[in-house]
Amino acid sequence: GGRGRGMVARKLLVALLSLSLVCGTLSASAACDATLPADWVHTALGLPWSGSTSLWSFVRVFRKQKMVLCTVPGAGSTLLRTFINAIAVSLSGGEINMNQTTPHAEMREAWWLTPLETMTRKQVQEIACDPSWTKLAFVRNPYARLLSKFEDKIVRHGKDMKPGGEAYKEFRIPAERADGLNFTHFTARLAGVAGLTPDVLDGHSHHIRHRQPVMNKPHSESEYVDEHFRVMSNFCGMRYIPYEWIRYEDLAPGMNRIASQMGVSQHPDVAQQIAKFRPRSTCDEALRLGRSYSEVDKTRVREYFAEDFKRFGYSDAFPTCDEPPHPRQ
């Protein structure tokens, strides 16, 4: 009698566990279906350079290794794209080499990688809901990211441009050449875009330079702000796909983790890319930011990137340092 009751109890427990797993799978799938809109890809895509017919992908998929890597512009993306290409080279078994790759390979050129944006919504849904997939996104402190890209894309490129060239005529939006190389003027432009409503944008389009959208979805940030200055949450389907964040401040350990998980740590091309990363110390970074940010700049950036601060776990308090700057090596 007792043995029979024990068998029944065990069968009942197995049945309940099975039902729990089925229900858990169904509820997870339903939740994913509810959170991944059909047009999720719009904000995940980058716009092409002038004259290009291709779209830029920020998300690369390694199907066999079940890994998704999102490289946000301004969070080490150039180095990371080369790093990802090096991984692809290592995994190709000699089919491709680094001379065939570029840091900013577009979709049609990077045939050895699968852009997430080109997959069907159902496929993306399955990846998003499958815990056996590793989904990683590289992010950066918004204060540091914006200043770094302003110095790179506006200050450095602005000085390097040659008069008469097409690129010389305009800065990357929303920056205006009339503002010069002034960071406070730039944050004012960014704050201005954030405060505009669709009807104001329509009525004042002659005051705001904007790109021709690739898809017919008006008033998105991508039409009025260059990808290097956009909200990071707008990339890679961040709001719908459960990524794990790798912060720029911890980029080297993150790259080592990926290389190890992929089984390519010893490949010379991969090791070379990891060795290229030279992060600033936290204190040096804080001092650098403090020299460029006014109080009004801090407020504008805090408000414009509020979603990023919250989503990626960065404090919106401005970085400070009471230690003397570290000497550069």
Short mmCIF file of C-alpha atoms in Angstrom, two decimals:
data_model
loop_
_atom_site.label_atom_id
_atom_site.label_comp_id
_atom_site.label_asym_id
_atom_site.label_seq_id
_atom_site.Cartn_x
_atom_site.Cartn_y
_atom_site.Cartn_z
CA GLY A 1 0.00 0.00 0.00
CA GLY A 2 2.70 2.46 1.05
CA ARG A 3 4.87 1.55 -1.94
CA GLY A 4 1.91 2.02 -4.29
CA ARG A 5 1.08 5.39 -2.79
CA GLY A 6 4.75 6.39 -3.19
CA MET A 7 4.70 5.47 -6.88
CA VAL A 8 1.52 7.48 -7.40
CA ALA A 9 3.04 10.45 -5.56
CA ARG A 10 6.19 10.30 -7.69
CA LYS A 11 4.15 10.11 -10.91
CA LEU A 12 2.06 13.04 -9.76
CA LEU A 13 5.19 15.04 -8.97
CA VAL A 14 6.67 14.27 -12.40
CA ALA A 15 3.40 15.29 -14.05
CA LEU A 16 3.30 18.55 -12.10
CA LEU A 17 6.93 19.32 -12.96
CA SER A 18 6.25 18.59 -16.63
CA LEU A 19 3.20 20.82 -16.57
CA SER A 20 5.23 23.53 -14.86
CA LEU A 21 7.91 23.34 -17.55
CA VAL A 22 5.34 23.45 -20.34
CA CYS A 23 3.52 26.38 -18.76
CA GLY A 24 6.82 28.13 -18.15
CA THR A 25 7.79 27.69 -21.78
CA LEU A 26 4.42 28.88 -23.00
CA SER A 27 4.36 31.90 -20.71
CA ALA A 28 7.92 32.86 -21.65
CA SER A 29 7.06 32.59 -25.34
CA ALA A 30 3.88 34.57 -24.87
CA ALA A 31 5.75 37.25 -22.96
CA CYS A 32 8.34 37.51 -25.72
CA ASP A 33 5.63 37.70 -28.37
CA ALA A 34 4.01 40.51 -26.43
CA THR A 35 7.21 42.54 -26.07
CA LEU A 36 8.76 42.22 -29.54
CA PRO A 37 6.82 44.49 -31.92
CA ALA A 38 6.83 43.83 -35.63
CA ASP A 39 8.81 47.02 -36.32
CA TRP A 40 11.46 46.41 -33.64
CA VAL A 41 14.12 46.35 -36.32
CA HIS A 42 13.60 50.00 -37.30
CA THR A 43 15.48 51.45 -34.34
CA ALA A 44 18.04 48.64 -34.44
CA LEU A 45 19.28 49.52 -37.91
CA GLY A 46 21.79 52.18 -38.81
CA LEU A 47 21.35 54.47 -41.78
CA PRO A 48 23.72 54.07 -44.72
CA TRP A 49 26.37 56.52 -45.78
CA SER A 50 25.42 58.88 -48.57
CA GLY A 51 24.98 56.98 -51.80
CA SER A 52 24.92 53.57 -50.15
CA THR A 53 22.06 51.15 -50.69
CA SER A 54 23.00 48.96 -47.72
CA LEU A 55 21.95 49.17 -44.10
CA TRP A 56 24.40 49.05 -41.26
CA SER A 57 24.03 46.21 -38.79
CA PHE A 58 24.98 46.61 -35.15
CA VAL A 59 24.09 43.02 -34.16
CA ARG A 60 26.04 39.96 -35.24
CA VAL A 61 24.81 36.40 -34.79
CA PHE A 62 27.01 33.32 -34.45
CA ARG A 63 24.45 30.56 -34.96
CA LYS A 64 26.63 27.54 -34.23
CA GLN A 65 28.02 29.08 -31.06
CA LYS A 66 24.57 30.49 -30.15
CA MET A 67 25.89 33.95 -29.43
CA VAL A 68 24.58 37.43 -30.31
CA LEU A 69 26.87 40.46 -30.07
CA CYS A 70 25.57 44.04 -30.19
CA THR A 71 28.11 46.79 -30.87
CA VAL A 72 26.70 50.22 -30.04
CA PRO A 73 28.43 53.13 -31.81
CA GLY A 74 30.60 55.01 -29.35
CA ALA A 75 31.09 52.06 -26.99
CA GLY A 76 34.25 50.70 -28.58
CA SER A 77 32.39 49.66 -31.71
CA THR A 78 35.26 50.04 -34.21
CA LEU A 79 37.59 47.88 -32.14
CA LEU A 80 34.78 45.43 -31.42
CA ARG A 81 33.81 45.04 -35.06
CA THR A 82 37.41 44.16 -35.89
CA PHE A 83 37.44 41.82 -32.89
CA ILE A 84 34.25 40.12 -34.11
CA ASN A 85 35.72 39.80 -37.60
CA ALA A 86 38.83 38.20 -36.05
CA ILE A 87 36.59 35.67 -34.30
CA ALA A 88 34.89 34.92 -37.62
CA VAL A 89 38.31 34.47 -39.25
CA SER A 90 39.35 32.06 -36.52
CA LEU A 91 36.15 30.04 -36.85
CA SER A 92 36.24 29.97 -40.66
CA GLY A 93 38.96 27.35 -40.95
CA GLY A 94 40.90 29.44 -43.44
CA GLU A 95 37.92 30.38 -45.60
CA ILE A 96 38.44 34.09 -44.86
CA ASN A 97 41.31 36.20 -43.55
CA MET A 98 41.63 39.58 -41.85
CA ASN A 99 42.61 41.28 -45.11
CA GLN A 100 39.07 40.58 -46.35
CA THR A 101 37.48 42.27 -43.34
CA THR A 102 36.92 45.89 -42.36
CA PRO A 103 35.83 47.32 -38.99
CA HIS A 104 32.65 48.72 -40.51
CA ALA A 105 31.67 45.95 -42.88
CA GLU A 106 28.16 46.47 -44.15
CA MET A 107 25.60 43.68 -44.38
CA ARG A 108 26.24 42.82 -47.99
CA GLU A 109 30.02 42.71 -47.42
CA ALA A 110 30.09 40.74 -44.18
CA TRP A 111 28.79 37.54 -45.73
CA TRP A 112 30.58 35.49 -43.06
CA LEU A 113 28.43 37.03 -40.31
CA THR A 114 24.66 37.01 -39.86
CA PRO A 115 23.09 40.38 -38.96
CA LEU A 116 20.21 39.91 -36.52
CA GLU A 117 18.27 42.59 -38.38
CA THR A 118 18.06 40.41 -41.51
CA MET A 119 16.49 37.48 -39.67
CA THR A 120 12.74 36.96 -39.52
CA ARG A 121 10.82 38.20 -36.51
CA LYS A 122 10.08 34.59 -35.56
CA GLN A 123 13.79 33.73 -35.61
CA VAL A 124 14.63 36.78 -33.50
CA GLN A 125 11.81 35.84 -31.16
CA GLU A 126 13.22 32.35 -30.69
CA ILE A 127 16.69 33.70 -29.94
CA ALA A 128 15.32 36.30 -27.52
CA CYS A 129 13.37 33.66 -25.60
CA ASP A 130 15.97 30.88 -25.62
CA PRO A 131 18.13 30.98 -22.46
CA SER A 132 20.74 28.75 -24.10
CA TRP A 133 21.73 31.69 -26.32
CA THR A 134 24.29 34.19 -25.02
CA LYS A 135 23.15 37.72 -25.87
CA LEU A 136 25.70 40.45 -25.14
CA ALA A 137 25.58 44.21 -25.75
CA PHE A 138 28.51 46.59 -25.30
CA VAL A 139 27.55 49.86 -23.61
CA ARG A 140 29.27 52.91 -22.12
CA ASN A 141 28.69 55.64 -19.56
CA PRO A 142 26.58 58.23 -21.44
CA TYR A 143 28.66 61.18 -20.20
CA ALA A 144 31.89 59.63 -21.48
CA ARG A 145 30.38 58.25 -24.68
CA LEU A 146 28.91 61.55 -25.86
CA LEU A 147 32.06 63.59 -25.19
CA SER A 148 34.27 60.95 -26.77
CA LYS A 149 32.20 60.89 -29.96
CA PHE A 150 31.94 64.69 -30.04
CA GLU A 151 35.74 64.92 -29.89
CA ASP A 152 36.11 62.21 -32.52
CA LYS A 153 33.34 62.94 -35.02
CA ILE A 154 33.04 66.73 -34.66
CA VAL A 155 36.33 68.13 -33.34
CA ARG A 156 38.86 65.79 -34.92
CA HIS A 157 36.97 65.15 -38.14
CA GLY A 158 35.98 68.81 -38.36
CA LYS A 159 39.60 69.90 -38.30
CA ASP A 160 40.68 67.17 -40.69
CA MET A 161 38.08 67.96 -43.35
CA LYS A 162 39.39 69.68 -46.45
CA PRO A 163 37.52 72.75 -47.77
CA GLY A 164 35.59 72.05 -50.93
CA GLY A 165 34.81 68.45 -50.06
CA GLU A 166 31.23 67.36 -49.59
CA ALA A 167 31.87 66.32 -45.99
CA TYR A 168 33.30 69.77 -45.18
CA LYS A 169 29.96 71.50 -45.73
CA GLU A 170 28.15 69.94 -42.79
CA PHE A 171 28.85 68.33 -39.44
CA ARG A 172 27.16 65.17 -38.29
CA ILE A 173 23.63 65.92 -37.17
CA PRO A 174 22.44 67.57 -34.98
CA ALA A 175 25.72 69.56 -34.87
CA GLU A 176 25.90 72.70 -37.00
CA ARG A 177 29.08 74.09 -38.49
CA ALA A 178 27.99 77.57 -37.41
CA ASP A 179 28.37 76.46 -33.78
CA GLY A 180 32.05 75.72 -34.24
CA LEU A 181 33.68 73.08 -32.08
CA ASN A 182 31.74 74.04 -28.96
CA PHE A 183 30.46 71.18 -26.80
CA THR A 184 27.85 73.30 -25.01
CA HIS A 185 26.40 74.43 -28.33
CA PHE A 186 26.30 70.78 -29.37
CA THR A 187 24.44 69.60 -26.25
CA ALA A 188 21.96 72.43 -26.84
CA ARG A 189 21.29 71.05 -30.34
CA LEU A 190 20.80 67.58 -28.90
CA ALA A 191 18.45 68.85 -26.21
CA GLY A 192 16.55 70.77 -28.90
CA VAL A 193 15.92 67.62 -30.90
CA ALA A 194 14.69 65.83 -27.77
CA GLY A 195 12.20 68.57 -27.04
CA LEU A 196 10.64 68.74 -30.48
CA THR A 197 7.27 67.14 -31.14
CA PRO A 198 6.30 65.66 -34.52
CA ASP A 199 4.19 68.68 -35.48
CA VAL A 200 7.04 71.05 -34.62
CA LEU A 201 9.49 68.91 -36.57
CA ASP A 202 7.20 69.06 -39.59
CA GLY A 203 6.71 72.81 -39.28
CA HIS A 204 10.38 73.64 -38.77
CA SER A 205 12.05 71.07 -40.98
CA HIS A 206 13.98 73.84 -42.74
CA HIS A 207 15.69 74.66 -39.44
CA ILE A 208 16.78 71.11 -38.72
CA ARG A 209 18.95 69.06 -41.00
CA HIS A 210 17.81 65.47 -41.13
CA ARG A 211 18.67 62.37 -43.08
CA GLN A 212 16.31 60.70 -45.44
CA PRO A 213 14.90 57.78 -43.44
CA VAL A 214 15.53 54.32 -44.86
CA MET A 215 12.11 53.17 -43.73
CA ASN A 216 8.96 55.25 -43.80
CA LYS A 217 8.65 55.78 -40.05
CA PRO A 218 8.71 59.54 -39.36
CA HIS A 219 10.08 61.43 -36.38
CA SER A 220 12.41 58.73 -35.06
CA GLU A 221 15.67 59.78 -33.45
CA SER A 222 17.63 58.19 -36.29
CA GLU A 223 16.37 60.85 -38.70
CA TYR A 224 17.71 63.76 -36.67
CA VAL A 225 20.68 62.41 -34.72
CA ASP A 226 23.82 60.69 -36.00
CA GLU A 227 24.21 57.15 -34.69
CA HIS A 228 27.23 58.07 -32.56
CA PHE A 229 25.12 60.47 -30.49
CA ARG A 230 21.87 58.51 -30.26
CA VAL A 231 20.35 56.93 -27.18
CA MET A 232 21.96 53.49 -26.78
CA SER A 233 18.60 51.94 -25.91
CA ASN A 234 17.54 52.54 -29.53
CA PHE A 235 20.03 49.98 -30.86
CA CYS A 236 19.90 46.20 -31.26
CA GLY A 237 16.35 45.76 -30.02
CA MET A 238 17.55 46.61 -26.49
CA ARG A 239 14.02 47.12 -25.17
CA TYR A 240 12.84 43.69 -26.30
CA ILE A 241 15.79 41.29 -26.26
CA PRO A 242 17.22 40.29 -22.85
CA TYR A 243 20.85 41.28 -23.37
CA GLU A 244 23.57 41.05 -20.78
CA TRP A 245 25.58 44.27 -20.68
CA ILE A 246 29.35 44.47 -21.07
CA ARG A 247 30.44 47.93 -20.04
CA TYR A 248 33.16 49.73 -21.96
CA GLU A 249 34.92 50.21 -18.64
CA ASP A 250 35.22 46.39 -18.42
CA LEU A 251 35.75 45.78 -22.11
CA ALA A 252 38.98 43.74 -21.96
CA PRO A 253 37.57 41.12 -19.54
CA GLY A 254 34.42 41.01 -21.66
CA MET A 255 36.39 40.37 -24.84
CA ASN A 256 38.41 37.66 -23.10
CA ARG A 257 35.19 36.02 -21.93
CA ILE A 258 33.77 35.97 -25.46
CA ALA A 259 36.98 34.61 -26.99
CA SER A 260 37.11 31.89 -24.35
CA GLN A 261 33.45 30.95 -24.82
CA MET A 262 33.99 30.80 -28.59
CA GLY A 263 37.12 28.69 -28.13
CA VAL A 264 39.36 31.13 -30.03
CA SER A 265 41.43 32.68 -27.22
CA GLN A 266 44.70 31.45 -28.68
CA HIS A 267 44.11 32.69 -32.21
CA PRO A 268 46.68 35.45 -32.96
CA ASP A 269 44.19 37.77 -34.70
CA VAL A 270 41.82 37.57 -31.74
CA ALA A 271 44.56 38.08 -29.16
CA GLN A 272 45.87 41.07 -31.12
CA GLN A 273 42.50 42.82 -31.01
CA ILE A 274 42.11 42.26 -27.27
CA ALA A 275 45.60 43.65 -26.68
CA LYS A 276 44.70 46.87 -28.53
CA PHE A 277 42.25 48.03 -25.85
CA ARG A 278 43.78 50.57 -23.47
CA PRO A 279 41.16 51.91 -21.05
CA ARG A 280 41.58 55.12 -19.11
CA SER A 281 41.58 54.88 -15.35
CA THR A 282 38.28 55.81 -13.72
CA CYS A 283 39.90 58.84 -12.13
CA ASP A 284 41.54 60.09 -15.32
CA GLU A 285 38.25 59.73 -17.16
CA ALA A 286 36.40 61.74 -14.50
CA LEU A 287 38.97 64.53 -14.66
CA ARG A 288 38.79 64.61 -18.46
CA LEU A 289 35.00 64.87 -18.38
CA GLY A 290 35.13 67.58 -15.73
CA ARG A 291 37.26 69.78 -17.99
CA SER A 292 34.65 69.73 -20.77
CA TYR A 293 31.24 69.58 -19.08
CA SER A 294 29.46 72.68 -17.80
CA GLU A 295 26.57 72.33 -15.37
CA VAL A 296 24.07 72.88 -18.17
CA ASP A 297 25.79 70.18 -20.26
CA LYS A 298 25.44 67.73 -17.39
CA THR A 299 21.72 68.46 -17.08
CA ARG A 300 21.10 68.08 -20.81
CA VAL A 301 22.95 64.78 -21.04
CA ARG A 302 21.31 63.47 -17.87
CA GLU A 303 17.88 64.20 -19.33
CA TYR A 304 18.53 63.12 -22.92
CA PHE A 305 20.06 59.78 -21.93
CA ALA A 306 17.84 59.12 -18.90
CA GLU A 307 16.72 55.77 -20.31
CA ASP A 308 20.31 54.66 -20.85
CA PHE A 309 21.40 55.55 -17.33
CA LYS A 310 18.57 53.48 -15.92
CA ARG A 311 18.69 50.55 -18.35
CA PHE A 312 22.43 49.96 -18.15
CA GLY A 313 22.81 50.64 -14.45
CA TYR A 314 24.95 53.77 -14.68
CA SER A 315 24.53 56.44 -12.03
CA ASP A 316 23.40 59.73 -13.53
CA ALA A 317 25.57 61.52 -10.98
CA PHE A 318 28.46 63.15 -12.81
CA PRO A 319 31.73 61.19 -12.37
CA THR A 320 34.17 62.76 -9.90
CA CYS A 321 37.63 61.94 -8.60
CA ASP A 322 39.45 63.15 -5.51
CA GLU A 323 42.68 61.37 -6.41
CA PRO A 324 45.52 62.90 -8.43
CA PRO A 325 45.51 61.89 -12.10
CA HIS A 326 47.34 58.68 -12.91
CA PRO A 327 50.43 59.10 -15.08
CA ARG A 328 49.98 57.77 -18.60
CA GLN A 329 52.01 54.70 -19.47
#
